[in-house]
PDB file of C-alpha atoms in Angstrom:
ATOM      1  CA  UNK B 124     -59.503 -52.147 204.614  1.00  0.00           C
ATOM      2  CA  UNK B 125     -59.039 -50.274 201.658  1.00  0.00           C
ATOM      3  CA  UNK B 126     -60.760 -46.660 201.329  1.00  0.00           C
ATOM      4  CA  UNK B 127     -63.340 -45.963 198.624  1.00  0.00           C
ATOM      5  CA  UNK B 128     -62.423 -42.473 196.987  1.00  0.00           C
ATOM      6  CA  UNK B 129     -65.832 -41.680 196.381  1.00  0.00           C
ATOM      7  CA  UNK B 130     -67.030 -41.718 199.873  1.00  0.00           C
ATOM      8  CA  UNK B 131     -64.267 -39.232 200.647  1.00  0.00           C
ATOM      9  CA  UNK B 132     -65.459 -36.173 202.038  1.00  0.00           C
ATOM     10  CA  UNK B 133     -62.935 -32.832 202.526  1.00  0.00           C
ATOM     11  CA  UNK B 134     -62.516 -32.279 205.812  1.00  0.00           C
ATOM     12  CA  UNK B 135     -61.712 -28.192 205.091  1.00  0.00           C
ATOM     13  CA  UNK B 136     -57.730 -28.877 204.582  1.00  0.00           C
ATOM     14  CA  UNK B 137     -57.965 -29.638 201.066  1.00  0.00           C
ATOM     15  CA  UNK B 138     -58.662 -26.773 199.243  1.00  0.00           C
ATOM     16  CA  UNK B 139     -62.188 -26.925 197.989  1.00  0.00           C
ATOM     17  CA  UNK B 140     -62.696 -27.166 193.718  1.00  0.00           C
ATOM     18  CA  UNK B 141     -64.998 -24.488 194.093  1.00  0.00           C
ATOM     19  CA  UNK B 142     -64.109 -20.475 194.081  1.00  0.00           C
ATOM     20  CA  UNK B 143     -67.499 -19.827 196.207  1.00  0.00           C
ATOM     21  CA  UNK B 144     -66.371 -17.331 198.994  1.00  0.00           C
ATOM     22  CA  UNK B 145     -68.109 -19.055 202.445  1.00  0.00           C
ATOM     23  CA  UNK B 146     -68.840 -16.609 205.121  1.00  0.00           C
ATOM     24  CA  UNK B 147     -66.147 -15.986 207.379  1.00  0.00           C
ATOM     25  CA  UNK B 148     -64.310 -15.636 204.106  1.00  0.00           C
ATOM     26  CA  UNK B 149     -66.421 -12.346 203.229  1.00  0.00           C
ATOM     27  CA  UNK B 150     -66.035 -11.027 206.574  1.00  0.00           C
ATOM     28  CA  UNK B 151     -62.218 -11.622 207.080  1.00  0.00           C
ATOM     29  CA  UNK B 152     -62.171  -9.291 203.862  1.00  0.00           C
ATOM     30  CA  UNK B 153     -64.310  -6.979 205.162  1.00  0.00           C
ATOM     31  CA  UNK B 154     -62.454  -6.984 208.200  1.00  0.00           C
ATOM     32  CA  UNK B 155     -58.962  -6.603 205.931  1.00  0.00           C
ATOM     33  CA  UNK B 156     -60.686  -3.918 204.097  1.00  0.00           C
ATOM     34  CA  UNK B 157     -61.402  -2.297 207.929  1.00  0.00           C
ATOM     35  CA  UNK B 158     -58.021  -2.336 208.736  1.00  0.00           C
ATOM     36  CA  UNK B 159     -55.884  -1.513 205.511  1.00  0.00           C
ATOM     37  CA  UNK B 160     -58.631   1.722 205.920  1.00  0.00           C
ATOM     38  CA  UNK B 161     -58.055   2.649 209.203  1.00  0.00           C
ATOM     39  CA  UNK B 162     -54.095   2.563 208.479  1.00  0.00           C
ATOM     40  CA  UNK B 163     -54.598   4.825 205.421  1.00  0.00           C
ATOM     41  CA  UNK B 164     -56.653   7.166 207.717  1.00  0.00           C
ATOM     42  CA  UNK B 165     -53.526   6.960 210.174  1.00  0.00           C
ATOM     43  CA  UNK B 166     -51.151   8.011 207.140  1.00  0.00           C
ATOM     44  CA  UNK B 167     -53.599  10.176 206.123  1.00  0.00           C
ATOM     45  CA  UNK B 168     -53.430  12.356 209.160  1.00  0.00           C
ATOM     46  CA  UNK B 169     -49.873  12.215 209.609  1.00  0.00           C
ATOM     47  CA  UNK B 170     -49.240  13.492 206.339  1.00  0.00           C
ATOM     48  CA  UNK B 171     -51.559  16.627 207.137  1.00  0.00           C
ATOM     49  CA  UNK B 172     -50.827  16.690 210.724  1.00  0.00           C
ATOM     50  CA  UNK B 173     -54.754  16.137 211.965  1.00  0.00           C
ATOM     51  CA  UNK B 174     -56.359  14.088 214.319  1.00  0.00           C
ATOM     52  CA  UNK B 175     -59.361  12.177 213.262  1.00  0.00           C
ATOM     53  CA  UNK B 176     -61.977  14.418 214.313  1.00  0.00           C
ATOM     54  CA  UNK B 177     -60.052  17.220 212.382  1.00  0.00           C
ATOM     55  CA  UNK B 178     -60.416  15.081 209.251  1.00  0.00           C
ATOM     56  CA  UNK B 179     -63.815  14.386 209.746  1.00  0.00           C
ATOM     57  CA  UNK B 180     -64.729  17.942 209.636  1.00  0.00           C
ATOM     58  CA  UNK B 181     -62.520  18.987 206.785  1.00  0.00           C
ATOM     59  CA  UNK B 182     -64.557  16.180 204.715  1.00  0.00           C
ATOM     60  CA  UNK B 183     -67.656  17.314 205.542  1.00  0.00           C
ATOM     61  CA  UNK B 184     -66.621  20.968 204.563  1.00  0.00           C
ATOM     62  CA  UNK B 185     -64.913  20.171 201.511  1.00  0.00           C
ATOM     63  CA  UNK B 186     -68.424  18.316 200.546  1.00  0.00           C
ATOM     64  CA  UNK B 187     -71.044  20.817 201.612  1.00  0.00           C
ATOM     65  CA  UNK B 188     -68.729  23.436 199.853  1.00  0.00           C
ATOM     66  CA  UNK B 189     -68.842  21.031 196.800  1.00  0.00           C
ATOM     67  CA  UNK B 190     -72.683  20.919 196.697  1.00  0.00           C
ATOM     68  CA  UNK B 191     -72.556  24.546 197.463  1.00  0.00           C
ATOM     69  CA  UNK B 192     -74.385  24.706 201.244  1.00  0.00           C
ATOM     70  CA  UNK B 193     -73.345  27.083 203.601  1.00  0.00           C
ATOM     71  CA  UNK B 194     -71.497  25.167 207.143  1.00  0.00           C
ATOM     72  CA  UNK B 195     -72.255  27.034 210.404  1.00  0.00           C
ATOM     73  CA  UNK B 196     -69.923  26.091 213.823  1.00  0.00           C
ATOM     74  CA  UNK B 197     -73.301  24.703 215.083  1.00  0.00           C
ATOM     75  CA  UNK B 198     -73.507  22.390 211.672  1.00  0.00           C
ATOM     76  CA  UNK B 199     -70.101  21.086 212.697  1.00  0.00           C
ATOM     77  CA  UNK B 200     -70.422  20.360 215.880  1.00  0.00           C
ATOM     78  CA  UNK B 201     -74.063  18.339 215.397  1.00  0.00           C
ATOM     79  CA  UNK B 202     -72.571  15.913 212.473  1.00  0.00           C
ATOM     80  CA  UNK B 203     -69.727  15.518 214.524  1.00  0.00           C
ATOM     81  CA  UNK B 204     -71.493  15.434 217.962  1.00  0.00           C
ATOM     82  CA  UNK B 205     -69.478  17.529 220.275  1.00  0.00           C
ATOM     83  CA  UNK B 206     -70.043  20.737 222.120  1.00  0.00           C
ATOM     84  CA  UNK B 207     -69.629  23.741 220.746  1.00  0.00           C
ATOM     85  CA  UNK B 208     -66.794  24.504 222.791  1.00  0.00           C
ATOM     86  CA  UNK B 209     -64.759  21.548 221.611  1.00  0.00           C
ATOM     87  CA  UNK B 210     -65.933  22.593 218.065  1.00  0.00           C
ATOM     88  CA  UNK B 211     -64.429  26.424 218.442  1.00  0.00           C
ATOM     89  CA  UNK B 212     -60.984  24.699 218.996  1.00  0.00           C
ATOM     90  CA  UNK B 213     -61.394  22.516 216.348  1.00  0.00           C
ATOM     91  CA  UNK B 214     -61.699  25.247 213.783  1.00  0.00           C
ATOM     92  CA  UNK B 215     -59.103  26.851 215.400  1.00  0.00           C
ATOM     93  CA  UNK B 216     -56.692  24.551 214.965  1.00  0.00           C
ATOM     94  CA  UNK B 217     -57.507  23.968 211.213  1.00  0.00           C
ATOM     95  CA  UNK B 218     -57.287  27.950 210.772  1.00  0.00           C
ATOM     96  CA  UNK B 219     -54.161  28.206 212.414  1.00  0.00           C
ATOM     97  CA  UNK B 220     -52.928  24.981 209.373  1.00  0.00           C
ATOM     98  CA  UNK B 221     -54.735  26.277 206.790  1.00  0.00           C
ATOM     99  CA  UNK B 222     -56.952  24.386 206.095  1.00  0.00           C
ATOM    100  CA  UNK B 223     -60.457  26.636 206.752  1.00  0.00           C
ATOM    101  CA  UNK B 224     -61.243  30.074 207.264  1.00  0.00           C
ATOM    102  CA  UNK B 225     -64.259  32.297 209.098  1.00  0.00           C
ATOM    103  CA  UNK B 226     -66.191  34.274 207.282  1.00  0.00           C
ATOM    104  CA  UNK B 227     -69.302  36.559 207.783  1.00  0.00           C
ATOM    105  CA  UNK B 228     -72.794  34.444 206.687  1.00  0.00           C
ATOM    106  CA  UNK B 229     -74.190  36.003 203.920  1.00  0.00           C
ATOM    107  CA  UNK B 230     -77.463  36.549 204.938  1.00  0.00           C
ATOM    108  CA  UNK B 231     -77.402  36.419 208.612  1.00  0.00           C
ATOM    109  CA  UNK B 232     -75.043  39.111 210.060  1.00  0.00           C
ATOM    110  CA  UNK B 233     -75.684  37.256 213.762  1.00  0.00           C
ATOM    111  CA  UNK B 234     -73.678  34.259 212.037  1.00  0.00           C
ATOM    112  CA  UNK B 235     -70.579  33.018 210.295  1.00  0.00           C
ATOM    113  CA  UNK B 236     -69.407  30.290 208.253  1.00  0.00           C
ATOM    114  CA  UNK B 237     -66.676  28.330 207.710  1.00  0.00           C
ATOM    115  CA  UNK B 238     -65.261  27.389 204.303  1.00  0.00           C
ATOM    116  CA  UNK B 239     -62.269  25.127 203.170  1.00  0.00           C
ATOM    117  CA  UNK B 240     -59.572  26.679 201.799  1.00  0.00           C
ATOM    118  CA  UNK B 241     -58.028  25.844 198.354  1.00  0.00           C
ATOM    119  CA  UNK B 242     -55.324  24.874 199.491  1.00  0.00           C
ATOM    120  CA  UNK B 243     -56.701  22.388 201.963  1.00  0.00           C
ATOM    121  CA  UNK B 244     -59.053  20.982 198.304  1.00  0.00           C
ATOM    122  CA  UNK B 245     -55.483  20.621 196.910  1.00  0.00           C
ATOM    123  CA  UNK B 246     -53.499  18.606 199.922  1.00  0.00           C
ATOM    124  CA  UNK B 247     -57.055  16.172 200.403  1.00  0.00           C
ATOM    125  CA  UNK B 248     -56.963  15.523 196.561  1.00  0.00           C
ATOM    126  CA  UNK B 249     -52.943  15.019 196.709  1.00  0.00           C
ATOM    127  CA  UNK B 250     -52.491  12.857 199.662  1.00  0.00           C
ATOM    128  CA  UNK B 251     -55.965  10.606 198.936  1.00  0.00           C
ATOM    129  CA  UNK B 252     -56.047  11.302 194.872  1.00  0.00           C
ATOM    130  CA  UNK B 253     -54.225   8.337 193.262  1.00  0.00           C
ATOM    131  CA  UNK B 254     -56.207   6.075 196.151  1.00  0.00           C
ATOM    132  CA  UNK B 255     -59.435   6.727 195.482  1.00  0.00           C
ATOM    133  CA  UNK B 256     -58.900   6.915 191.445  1.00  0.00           C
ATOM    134  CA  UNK B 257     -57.885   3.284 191.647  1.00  0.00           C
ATOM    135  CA  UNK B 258     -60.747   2.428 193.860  1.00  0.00           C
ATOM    136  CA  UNK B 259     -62.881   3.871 191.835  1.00  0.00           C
ATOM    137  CA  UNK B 260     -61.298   2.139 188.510  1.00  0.00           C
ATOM    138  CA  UNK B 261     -61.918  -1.036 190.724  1.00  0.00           C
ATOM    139  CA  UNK B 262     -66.096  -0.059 190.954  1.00  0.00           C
ATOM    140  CA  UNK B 263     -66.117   0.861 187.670  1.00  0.00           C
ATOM    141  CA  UNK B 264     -64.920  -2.962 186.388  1.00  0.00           C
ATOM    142  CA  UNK B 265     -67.765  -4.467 188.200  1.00  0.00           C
ATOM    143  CA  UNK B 266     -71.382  -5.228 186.165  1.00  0.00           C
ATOM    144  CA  UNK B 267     -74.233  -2.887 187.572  1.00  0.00           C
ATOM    145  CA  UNK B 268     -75.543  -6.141 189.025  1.00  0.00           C
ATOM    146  CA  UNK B 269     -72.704  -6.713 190.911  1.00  0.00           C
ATOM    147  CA  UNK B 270     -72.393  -2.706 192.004  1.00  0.00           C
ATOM    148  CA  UNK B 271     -75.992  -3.648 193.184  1.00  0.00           C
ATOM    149  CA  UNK B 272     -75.275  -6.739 195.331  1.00  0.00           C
ATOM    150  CA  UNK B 273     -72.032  -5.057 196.987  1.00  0.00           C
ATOM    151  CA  UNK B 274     -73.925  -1.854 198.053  1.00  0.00           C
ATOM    152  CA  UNK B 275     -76.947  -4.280 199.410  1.00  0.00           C
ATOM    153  CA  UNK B 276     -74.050  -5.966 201.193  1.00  0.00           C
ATOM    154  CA  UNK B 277     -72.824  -3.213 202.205  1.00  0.00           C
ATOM    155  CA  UNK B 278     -75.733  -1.377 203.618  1.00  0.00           C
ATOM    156  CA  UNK B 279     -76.993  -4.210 205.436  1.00  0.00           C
ATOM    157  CA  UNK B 280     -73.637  -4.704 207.349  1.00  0.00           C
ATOM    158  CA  UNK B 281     -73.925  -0.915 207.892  1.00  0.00           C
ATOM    159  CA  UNK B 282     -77.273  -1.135 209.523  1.00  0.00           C
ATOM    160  CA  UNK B 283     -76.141  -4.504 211.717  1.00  0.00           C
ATOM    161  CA  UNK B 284     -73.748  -2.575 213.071  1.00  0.00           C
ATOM    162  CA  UNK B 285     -75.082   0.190 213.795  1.00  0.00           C
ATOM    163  CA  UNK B 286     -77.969  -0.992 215.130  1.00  0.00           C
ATOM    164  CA  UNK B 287     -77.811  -0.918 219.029  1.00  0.00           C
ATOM    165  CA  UNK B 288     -81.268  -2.183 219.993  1.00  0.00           C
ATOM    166  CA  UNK B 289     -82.784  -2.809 223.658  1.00  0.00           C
ATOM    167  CA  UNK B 290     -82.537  -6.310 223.118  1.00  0.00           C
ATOM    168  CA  UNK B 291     -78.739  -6.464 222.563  1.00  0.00           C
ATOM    169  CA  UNK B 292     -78.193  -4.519 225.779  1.00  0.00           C
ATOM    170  CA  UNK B 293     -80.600  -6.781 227.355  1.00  0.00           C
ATOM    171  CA  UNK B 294     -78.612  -9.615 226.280  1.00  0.00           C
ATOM    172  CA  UNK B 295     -75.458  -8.242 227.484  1.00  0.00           C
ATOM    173  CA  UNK B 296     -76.998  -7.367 230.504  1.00  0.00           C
ATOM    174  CA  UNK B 297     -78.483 -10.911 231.093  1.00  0.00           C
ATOM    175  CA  UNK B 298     -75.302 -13.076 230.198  1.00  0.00           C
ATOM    176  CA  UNK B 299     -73.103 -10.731 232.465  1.00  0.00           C
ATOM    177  CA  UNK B 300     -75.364 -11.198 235.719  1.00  0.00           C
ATOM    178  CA  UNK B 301     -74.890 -14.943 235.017  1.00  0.00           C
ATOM    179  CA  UNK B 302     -71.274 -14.962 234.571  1.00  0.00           C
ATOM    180  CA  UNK B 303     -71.394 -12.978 237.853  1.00  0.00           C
ATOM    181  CA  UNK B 304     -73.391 -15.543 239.205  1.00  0.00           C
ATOM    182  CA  UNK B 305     -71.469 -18.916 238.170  1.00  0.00           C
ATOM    183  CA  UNK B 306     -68.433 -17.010 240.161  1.00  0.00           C
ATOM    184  CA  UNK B 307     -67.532 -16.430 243.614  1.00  0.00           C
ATOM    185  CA  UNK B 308     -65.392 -13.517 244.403  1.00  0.00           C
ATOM    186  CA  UNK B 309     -63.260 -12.637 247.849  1.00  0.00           C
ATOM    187  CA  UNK B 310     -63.928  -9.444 249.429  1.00  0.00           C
ATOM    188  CA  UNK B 311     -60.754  -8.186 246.751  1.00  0.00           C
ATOM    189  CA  UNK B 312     -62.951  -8.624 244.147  1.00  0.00           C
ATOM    190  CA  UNK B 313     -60.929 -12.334 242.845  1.00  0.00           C
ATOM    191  CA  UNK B 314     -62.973 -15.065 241.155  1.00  0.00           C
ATOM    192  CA  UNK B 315     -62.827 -18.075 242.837  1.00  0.00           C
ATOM    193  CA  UNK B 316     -64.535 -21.075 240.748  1.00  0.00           C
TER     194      UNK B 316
END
């Protein structure tokens, strides 16, 4: 019997005619985008010898120090969430490279602050500079309708993954009793089927 071409349908191993991006294509780039960031972060730190948390906290204090606010220890250590303790060794550590320094509060002789130092402005903007100039020549290409769409996008994967509801835990909780339950285990704690 010969085959009528027009009641062909692709099966998905043709390419399609179309250029329309389906779903799992949007998130494999989004999770390519994920990991070609997370290996810049890694080369990022190497370069200037922090760990993550380090970096975290020189990027917040080379912002606030760009918008001109004042950082406290205590400001550090609630955007980062860790103790104060753990946040007295962090600035440590990026005194002792460099990168910030202690100085008395202005207005509050009880407190200090902590401020970037110039030099630490200068290595952030050499190691990261020609990245983020291209990625910004990238956002600058796109139509302000398309800027629109992408942060939509973008803030609405944000707040799916972020969002840690009852219900998910619930759900977790729920299909983990019944996996427990469809298995049998031995007194060593092996599943028998």
């Amino acid at each position: 019997m010969k085959e009528n071409v027009d009641d062909y349908t692709p099966s998905g191993y043709w390419y399609p005619d179309t250029e329309a991006a389906s779903t799992v294509d949007v998130l494999n780039q989004l999770r390519r985008y994920r990991a070609a960031e997370t290996a810049m972060r890694a080369r990022t730190r190497a370069l200037m010898g922090m760990n993550e948390t380090d970096l975290m906290a020189l990027r917040y204090l080379l912002r606030e120090h760009r918008a001109g606010r004042l950082v406290r220890q205590i400001d550090i250590a609630r955007v980062l969430d860790i103790s104060t303790a753990s946040t007295t060794a962090l600035i440590d550590r990026l005194e002792r490279g460099g990168h910030v320094r202690r100085e008395p509060h202005p207005t509050d002789r009880r407190a200090g602050i902590v401020v970037p130092t110039t030099h630490s402005d200068e290595e952030v903007r050499t190691t990261l500079g020609a990245m983020h100039r291209r990625m910004l020549a990238l956002v600058d290409r796109l139509s302000d309708e398309d800027r629109a769409v992408i942060t939509r996008f973008l803030a609405g994967m944000t707040a799916a993954i972020e969002e840690a509801s009852e219900n998910d835990d619930a759900e977790h909780d729920a299909a983990a009793h019944e996996t427990d339950r469809a298995h049998d285990t031995d007194e060593a704690g092996t599943i028998r089927e």
